[in-house]
Backbone as numpy.savetxt, mean C-alpha at the origin, in Angstrom:
# Nx Ny Nz CAx CAy CAz Cx Cy Cz
12.35 -24.78 8.80 11.51 -23.58 8.80 12.39 -22.33 8.80
12.00 -21.34 8.02 12.76 -20.11 7.92 12.71 -19.34 9.24
13.85 -19.00 9.83 13.83 -18.24 11.09 13.26 -16.84 10.87
12.47 -16.38 11.83 11.91 -15.03 11.74 11.65 -14.50 13.14
11.52 -13.18 13.21 11.19 -12.50 14.47 9.97 -11.64 14.22
9.01 -11.70 15.12 7.77 -10.94 14.98 7.81 -9.72 15.89
7.39 -8.59 15.33 7.33 -7.36 16.12 6.08 -6.57 15.74
5.45 -5.97 16.73 4.27 -5.14 16.50 4.62 -3.67 16.70
4.23 -2.85 15.73 4.52 -1.41 15.76 3.23 -0.64 16.00
3.27 0.36 16.88 2.10 1.23 17.02 1.86 2.01 15.73
0.65 2.50 15.56 0.34 3.29 14.39 1.19 4.55 14.30
1.52 4.94 13.07 2.30 6.14 12.78 3.72 6.07 13.33
4.29 4.88 13.35 5.69 4.73 13.73 6.45 4.07 12.56
7.73 4.34 12.48 8.54 3.84 11.37 8.94 2.38 11.60
8.76 1.58 10.58 9.25 0.20 10.57 10.67 0.19 10.01
10.87 0.93 8.93 12.19 1.14 8.33 12.32 2.62 8.04
13.44 3.21 8.41 13.67 4.63 8.18 14.35 4.86 6.83
14.03 5.97 6.21 14.74 6.40 5.01 16.22 6.55 5.36
17.09 5.94 4.54 18.52 5.99 4.80 19.05 4.81 5.58
18.17 3.95 6.10 18.61 2.74 6.81 19.33 1.79 5.86
20.20 0.97 6.43 20.83 -0.12 5.68 20.45 -1.43 6.38
19.23 -1.91 6.15 18.72 -3.05 6.91 19.44 -4.35 6.58
19.46 -5.24 7.56 20.02 -6.58 7.40 18.92 -7.63 7.36
17.69 -7.16 7.24 16.54 -8.06 7.23 15.44 -7.45 6.38
14.53 -8.25 5.91 13.35 -7.76 5.21 12.12 -8.23 5.97
10.98 -7.67 5.64 9.81 -7.93 6.47 8.60 -8.35 5.64
7.71 -9.05 6.31 6.43 -9.48 5.77 5.33 -8.92 6.66
4.35 -8.24 6.06 3.24 -7.71 6.84 2.32 -8.87 7.23
2.13 -9.04 8.54 1.23 -10.08 9.05 -0.15 -9.54 9.38
-0.19 -8.31 9.89 -1.46 -7.71 10.28 -1.30 -6.19 10.24
-2.36 -5.51 9.80 -2.30 -4.05 9.72 -1.95 -3.55 8.33
-1.70 -2.26 8.25 -1.33 -1.59 7.01 -0.01 -0.84 7.21
0.72 -0.66 6.11 1.92 0.18 6.13 2.00 0.93 4.81
2.79 2.00 4.79 3.03 2.71 3.53 4.50 3.05 3.39
4.91 3.20 2.13 6.26 3.69 1.83 6.14 5.15 1.43
7.13 5.94 1.84 7.06 7.38 1.56 8.45 7.99 1.50
8.49 9.18 0.91 9.66 10.05 0.96 9.22 11.37 1.55
10.07 11.96 2.38 9.79 13.25 2.98 10.86 14.24 2.53
10.42 15.38 1.98 11.34 16.39 1.49 11.88 17.24 2.64
12.88 18.06 2.33 13.50 18.90 3.36 12.51 19.87 3.98
11.49 20.26 3.22 10.49 21.20 3.75 9.39 20.51 4.55
9.53 19.19 4.73 8.56 18.45 5.53 7.42 17.85 4.73
7.32 18.20 3.44 6.25 17.63 2.62 6.54 16.16 2.33
5.50 15.37 2.35 5.62 13.91 2.23 4.85 13.41 1.01
5.44 12.45 0.33 4.72 11.74 -0.74 4.63 10.27 -0.37
3.41 9.79 -0.23 3.17 8.37 -0.02 2.97 7.73 -1.38
3.72 6.69 -1.68 3.61 6.13 -3.03 3.25 4.65 -3.07
3.04 4.01 -1.93 2.60 2.62 -1.96 2.03 2.24 -0.60
0.98 1.42 -0.65 0.38 0.87 0.57 0.58 -0.64 0.59
0.73 -1.18 1.80 0.97 -2.61 1.95 0.04 -3.19 3.00
-0.46 -4.39 2.72 -1.44 -5.07 3.57 -0.91 -6.47 3.88
-1.59 -7.22 4.75 -1.09 -8.55 5.10 -0.78 -9.43 3.89
0.38 -10.06 3.95 0.86 -10.89 2.85 1.87 -10.20 1.97
2.01 -8.88 2.11 2.96 -8.11 1.28 4.34 -8.08 1.93
5.37 -8.07 1.08 6.76 -7.87 1.52 7.21 -6.53 0.96
7.13 -5.46 1.73 7.33 -4.12 1.19 8.77 -3.71 0.96
9.73 -4.45 1.49 11.13 -4.00 1.37 12.04 -5.11 0.86
11.51 -5.95 -0.02 12.31 -7.06 -0.52 13.52 -6.57 -1.30
13.43 -5.35 -1.85 14.57 -4.82 -2.61 15.80 -4.60 -1.74
15.60 -4.56 -0.41 16.75 -4.35 0.48 17.72 -5.52 0.44
17.31 -6.65 -0.15 18.25 -7.76 -0.37 19.39 -7.34 -1.28
19.13 -6.40 -2.19 20.12 -6.02 -3.19 20.48 -4.53 -3.15
19.55 -3.69 -2.71 19.81 -2.25 -2.60 20.06 -1.95 -1.13
21.28 -1.64 -0.79 21.70 -1.71 0.60 21.28 -0.52 1.45
20.92 0.59 0.82 20.44 1.76 1.58 19.02 2.07 1.11
18.10 2.19 2.05 16.69 2.42 1.71 16.49 3.88 1.32
15.91 4.10 0.14 15.67 5.47 -0.33 14.27 5.95 0.03
13.57 5.19 0.87 12.26 5.59 1.35 12.03 4.98 2.72
11.07 5.53 3.44 10.72 4.98 4.73 9.52 4.06 4.62
9.38 3.17 5.58 8.22 2.28 5.69 7.57 2.55 7.04
6.31 2.95 7.02 5.62 3.43 8.21 4.37 2.60 8.46
4.15 2.21 9.72 2.91 1.54 10.11 1.79 2.57 10.14
0.64 2.24 9.57 -0.49 3.17 9.55 -1.28 3.05 10.84
-1.81 1.87 11.09 -2.41 1.56 12.38 -1.46 0.57 13.06
-1.86 -0.01 14.17 -1.01 -1.03 14.78 -0.75 -2.13 13.76
0.52 -2.42 13.54 0.91 -3.32 12.47 1.92 -4.34 12.97
1.68 -5.59 12.64 2.58 -6.68 13.05 3.33 -7.18 11.82
4.64 -7.29 11.96 5.46 -7.75 10.84 6.38 -8.88 11.30
6.76 -9.72 10.35 7.76 -10.75 10.59 9.04 -10.34 9.88
10.14 -10.29 10.61 11.43 -9.95 10.04 12.22 -11.22 9.75
12.80 -11.28 8.55 13.63 -12.40 8.14 15.00 -11.86 7.75
16.05 -12.42 8.32 17.40 -11.95 8.03 17.73 -12.16 6.55
18.45 -11.21 5.99 18.82 -11.31 4.58 19.58 -12.59 4.28
20.45 -12.99 5.17 21.25 -14.20 4.91 20.36 -15.44 4.80
19.29 -15.46 5.60 18.37 -16.60 5.53 17.51 -16.54 4.27
17.09 -15.32 3.87 16.33 -15.18 2.64 17.18 -15.58 1.43
18.44 -15.16 1.42 19.31 -15.51 0.29 19.52 -17.01 0.20
19.68 -17.65 1.36 19.87 -19.10 1.37 18.62 -19.81 0.83
17.45 -19.32 1.22 16.20 -19.92 0.74 16.05 -19.73 -0.76
16.33 -18.53 -1.25 16.20 -18.24 -2.67 17.15 -19.11 -3.50
18.36 -19.27 -3.01 19.35 -20.07 -3.73 19.00 -21.55 -3.76
18.26 -22.01 -2.75 17.94 -23.43 -2.66 16.57 -23.78 -3.23
15.74 -22.76 -3.50 14.37 -23.02 -3.93 14.00 -22.08 -5.07
14.00 -22.62 -6.27 13.69 -21.82 -7.45 12.28 -21.25 -7.41
11.33 -22.00 -6.87 9.95 -21.52 -6.81 9.82 -20.28 -5.95
10.53 -20.25 -4.83 10.51 -19.07 -3.97 11.14 -17.88 -4.70
12.25 -18.12 -5.36 12.92 -17.05 -6.10 11.99 -16.47 -7.17
11.28 -17.33 -7.89 10.37 -16.86 -8.92 9.19 -16.10 -8.32
8.68 -16.57 -7.17 7.56 -15.89 -6.52 7.95 -14.50 -6.07
9.15 -14.36 -5.51 9.61 -13.04 -5.06 9.86 -12.11 -6.26
10.38 -12.66 -7.33 10.61 -11.86 -8.54 9.27 -11.38 -9.09
8.27 -12.26 -9.12 6.94 -11.88 -9.59 6.34 -10.80 -8.69
6.50 -10.94 -7.39 5.97 -9.95 -6.45 6.60 -8.58 -6.68
7.90 -8.58 -6.97 8.60 -7.32 -7.24 8.07 -6.66 -8.52
7.81 -7.46 -9.53 7.29 -6.93 -10.79 5.88 -6.36 -10.61
5.05 -7.04 -9.82 3.70 -6.54 -9.57 3.74 -5.25 -8.78
4.67 -5.14 -7.84 4.83 -3.89 -7.10 5.15 -2.76 -8.06
5.96 -3.06 -9.07 6.31 -2.04 -10.07 5.09 -1.65 -10.91
4.21 -2.61 -11.23 3.01 -2.25 -12.00 2.09 -1.35 -11.18
2.02 -1.59 -9.88 1.19 -0.72 -9.04 1.78 0.69 -9.00
3.10 0.78 -8.96 3.74 2.10 -8.97 3.47 2.83 -10.28
3.51 2.11 -11.39 3.22 2.75 -12.68 1.79 3.26 -12.72
0.87 2.48 -12.18 -0.53 2.91 -12.16 -0.69 4.14 -11.28
0.08 4.21 -10.19 0.02 5.38 -9.31 0.55 6.62 -10.03
1.59 6.46 -10.85 2.12 7.58 -11.64 1.05 8.09 -12.60
0.31 7.17 -13.23 -0.77 7.59 -14.12 -1.81 8.40 -13.35
-2.16 7.93 -12.16 -3.14 8.66 -11.35 -2.65 10.06 -11.02
-1.41 10.15 -10.55 -0.88 11.45 -10.13 -0.71 12.39 -11.32
-0.37 11.83 -12.47 -0.08 12.68 -13.62 -1.27 13.02 -14.48
-2.28 12.13 -14.55 -3.33 12.32 -15.55 -4.75 12.25 -15.01
-4.99 11.58 -13.91 -6.36 11.52 -13.41 -6.69 12.77 -12.61
-7.94 13.20 -12.70 -8.40 14.29 -11.86 -8.50 13.79 -10.42
-8.63 14.73 -9.49 -8.59 14.39 -8.06 -9.62 13.33 -7.69
-10.85 13.49 -8.16 -11.90 12.52 -7.82 -11.56 11.15 -8.39
-11.02 11.11 -9.60 -10.62 9.85 -10.21 -9.48 9.19 -9.46
-8.53 9.98 -8.99 -7.42 9.43 -8.21 -7.93 8.72 -6.96
-8.82 9.41 -6.24 -9.34 8.85 -5.00 -10.17 7.60 -5.29
-11.00 7.67 -6.31 -11.81 6.51 -6.68 -10.93 5.32 -7.03
-9.85 5.58 -7.74 -8.95 4.50 -8.15 -8.28 3.85 -6.94
-7.83 4.66 -6.00 -7.22 4.11 -4.79 -8.22 3.26 -4.02
-9.45 3.74 -3.89 -10.48 2.99 -3.17 -10.76 1.65 -3.85
-10.80 1.66 -5.19 -11.02 0.42 -5.93 -9.86 -0.55 -5.73
-8.64 -0.05 -5.88 -7.47 -0.93 -5.75 -7.42 -1.57 -4.38
-7.60 -0.78 -3.34 -7.49 -1.34 -1.99 -8.61 -2.34 -1.72
-9.78 -2.10 -2.26 -10.86 -3.08 -2.08 -10.47 -4.42 -2.70
-9.99 -4.39 -3.92 -9.64 -5.63 -4.61 -8.51 -6.35 -3.88
-7.50 -5.62 -3.46 -6.37 -6.24 -2.76 -6.79 -6.80 -1.40
-7.60 -6.06 -0.66 -8.03 -6.53 0.66 -8.99 -7.71 0.54
-9.81 -7.71 -0.48 -10.71 -8.85 -0.68 -9.92 -10.13 -0.93
-8.79 -10.00 -1.60 -7.95 -11.16 -1.90 -7.42 -11.82 -0.63
-7.20 -11.03 0.43 -6.70 -11.58 1.70 -7.80 -11.62 2.75
-9.05 -11.63 2.29 -10.23 -11.80 3.16 -10.38 -10.69 4.19
-9.99 -9.46 3.81 -10.14 -8.31 4.70 -11.15 -7.30 4.17
-11.87 -7.68 3.14 -12.94 -6.84 2.60 -14.07 -7.75 2.15
-15.28 -7.34 2.42 -16.44 -8.13 2.02 -17.64 -7.20 1.91
-18.61 -7.62 1.11 -19.84 -6.83 0.96 -19.54 -5.38 0.59
-18.49 -5.19 -0.24 -18.12 -3.86 -0.73 -17.83 -2.88 0.39
-17.16 -3.35 1.43 -16.75 -2.47 2.52 -15.44 -2.97 3.12
-14.66 -2.04 3.66 -13.42 -2.41 4.34 -12.98 -1.27 5.26
-12.15 -1.62 6.23 -11.60 -0.62 7.13 -10.52 0.16 6.39
-10.61 1.47 6.47 -9.64 2.37 5.82 -9.00 3.21 6.91
-7.84 2.80 7.43 -7.26 3.46 8.60 -6.50 4.75 8.31
-6.64 5.31 7.11 -5.88 6.49 6.73 -6.48 7.76 7.31
-5.60 8.66 7.73 -6.06 10.01 8.08 -6.27 10.80 6.79
-6.93 11.94 6.91 -7.14 12.78 5.73 -5.80 13.24 5.17
-4.84 13.54 6.05 -3.52 13.98 5.59 -2.81 12.86 4.83
-2.91 11.63 5.30 -2.28 10.51 4.60 -2.94 10.26 3.25
-4.24 10.36 3.21 -4.95 10.20 1.94 -4.51 11.27 0.96
-4.39 12.50 1.44 -3.95 13.60 0.58 -2.53 13.38 0.07
-1.63 12.93 0.96 -0.24 12.73 0.56 -0.09 11.57 -0.42
-0.99 10.61 -0.37 -0.94 9.51 -1.34 -1.46 9.94 -2.71
-2.34 10.93 -2.72 -2.98 11.35 -3.97 -2.38 12.62 -4.55
-1.37 13.19 -3.91 -0.76 14.41 -4.41 -1.67 15.61 -4.31
-2.49 15.65 -3.25 -3.46 16.72 -3.06 -3.23 17.40 -1.72
-3.80 18.59 -1.56 -3.87 19.20 -0.24 -4.95 18.49 0.56
-4.91 18.62 1.87 -5.94 18.00 2.71 -7.32 18.54 2.36
-7.39 19.85 2.06 -8.67 20.46 1.69 -9.20 19.86 0.39
-8.32 19.70 -0.60 -8.74 19.15 -1.89 -9.14 17.69 -1.75
-8.41 16.96 -0.91 -8.77 15.55 -0.67 -10.15 15.45 -0.04
-10.43 16.32 0.91 -11.74 16.31 1.56 -12.84 16.63 0.55
-12.59 17.60 -0.32 -13.58 17.94 -1.34 -13.83 16.77 -2.29
-12.77 16.06 -2.62 -12.92 14.91 -3.53 -13.75 13.81 -2.87
-13.51 13.58 -1.59 -14.29 12.58 -0.87 -15.76 12.99 -0.81
-16.00 14.26 -0.55 -17.38 14.74 -0.51 -18.06 14.60 -1.88
-17.29 14.80 -2.94 -17.85 14.65 -4.29 -18.24 13.19 -4.56
-17.39 12.25 -4.14 -17.73 10.84 -4.31 -18.98 10.48 -3.51
-19.12 11.09 -2.34 -20.33 10.87 -1.55 -21.57 11.42 -2.26
-21.44 12.64 -2.79 -22.57 13.26 -3.49 -22.99 12.45 -4.72
-22.02 11.81 -5.34 -22.30 10.99 -6.52 -22.94 9.65 -6.14
-23.03 9.39 -4.84 -23.61 8.14 -4.38 -22.72 6.93 -4.56
-21.39 7.16 -4.60 -20.46 6.07 -4.87 -19.90 5.44 -3.61
-19.58 6.26 -2.59 -19.00 5.73 -1.35 -19.53 6.52 -0.16
-19.39 5.91 1.02 -19.51 6.62 2.28 -18.33 6.20 3.15
-17.91 7.08 4.03 -16.81 6.78 4.95 -17.26 7.18 6.35
-17.37 6.18 7.23 -17.86 6.43 8.58 -17.02 5.62 9.56
-16.39 6.33 10.50 -15.57 5.69 11.53 -14.55 4.73 10.91
-13.85 5.21 9.92 -12.78 4.48 9.24 -13.27 3.30 8.41
-14.55 3.16 8.23 -15.04 2.09 7.36 -15.51 2.70 6.05
-14.90 2.24 4.95 -15.30 2.70 3.63 -16.35 1.74 3.09
-17.49 2.27 2.70 -18.57 1.47 2.12 -18.74 1.91 0.67
-18.57 0.97 -0.24 -18.75 1.26 -1.66 -20.22 1.02 -1.99
-20.91 2.09 -2.31 -22.35 2.00 -2.59 -22.64 1.64 -4.04
-21.73 1.98 -4.92 -21.94 1.72 -6.35 -20.59 1.34 -6.96
-20.31 0.04 -6.98 -19.01 -0.41 -7.49 -18.82 -0.04 -8.96
-19.82 -0.28 -9.76 -19.71 0.02 -11.19 -19.44 1.50 -11.41
-20.15 2.35 -10.69 -19.95 3.78 -10.83 -18.58 4.22 -10.35
-18.11 3.63 -9.25 -16.79 3.98 -8.72 -15.70 3.54 -9.69
-15.81 2.32 -10.22 -14.82 1.82 -11.16 -14.81 2.64 -12.44
-15.98 3.07 -12.90 -16.06 3.90 -14.10 -15.42 5.26 -13.86
-15.70 5.86 -12.72 -15.10 7.16 -12.38 -13.58 7.06 -12.32
-13.09 5.93 -11.81 -11.65 5.72 -11.65 -10.98 5.24 -12.93
-11.76 4.79 -13.92 -11.21 4.05 -15.07 -10.38 2.88 -14.55
-10.97 2.14 -13.63 -10.25 1.08 -12.93 -10.35 -0.24 -13.68
-9.20 -0.80 -13.99 -9.09 -2.12 -14.59 -8.13 -2.92 -13.71
-8.62 -3.92 -12.97 -7.77 -4.60 -11.99 -6.70 -5.50 -12.59
-6.63 -5.62 -13.90 -5.67 -6.55 -14.50 -4.23 -6.22 -14.12
-3.92 -4.95 -13.84 -2.55 -4.57 -13.50 -2.12 -5.15 -12.16
-3.08 -5.60 -11.34 -2.75 -6.19 -10.04 -2.33 -7.65 -10.16
-2.66 -8.29 -11.27 -2.24 -9.68 -11.54 -2.56 -10.61 -10.37
-3.80 -10.56 -9.93 -4.21 -11.35 -8.77 -4.74 -12.73 -9.14
-4.89 -13.00 -10.41 -5.38 -14.31 -10.85 -4.21 -15.13 -11.40
């Protein structure tokens, strides 16, 4: 069995800091995390979210200094595996190596889709797309059902993921509500009209490669 260490992080605490040179990589067991960069002026860009089953820092096996931070959103439990043990497993098991390579490629497709959102989708479309993506991903790990899921993001985090101000993010959420597409109450997102939300987002889940 692969040796690992489990640790639980409180919400809004760093799992990996920007500039770290980690000797281990992690697997999300419970909770949510995000990767981000923070500029000198304090502005932050969140560019990826991770849920149970994701390995958000597998690139640290080969890229020795992290160019982004990994932050727990709510209380998050992760399993840490030493790089030396991961390398030994990869070298001895071709199937594991291929699975990790595939996971890395899918992470890249999600990043490309995020670039499209930030560069070309309007604010409402960006938010709708994020809501659609997270629903599909969470449903895959049995954390979403009946078109609803827990969304532990603050308004500021949502804004930083979408390249918007907090005010603009709030307006976009209100617009989706007025359109009858979603409601958000006590951190639970309820999708009232999946077809309408997906159309607004121009959402095609094929880029997630979940099948």
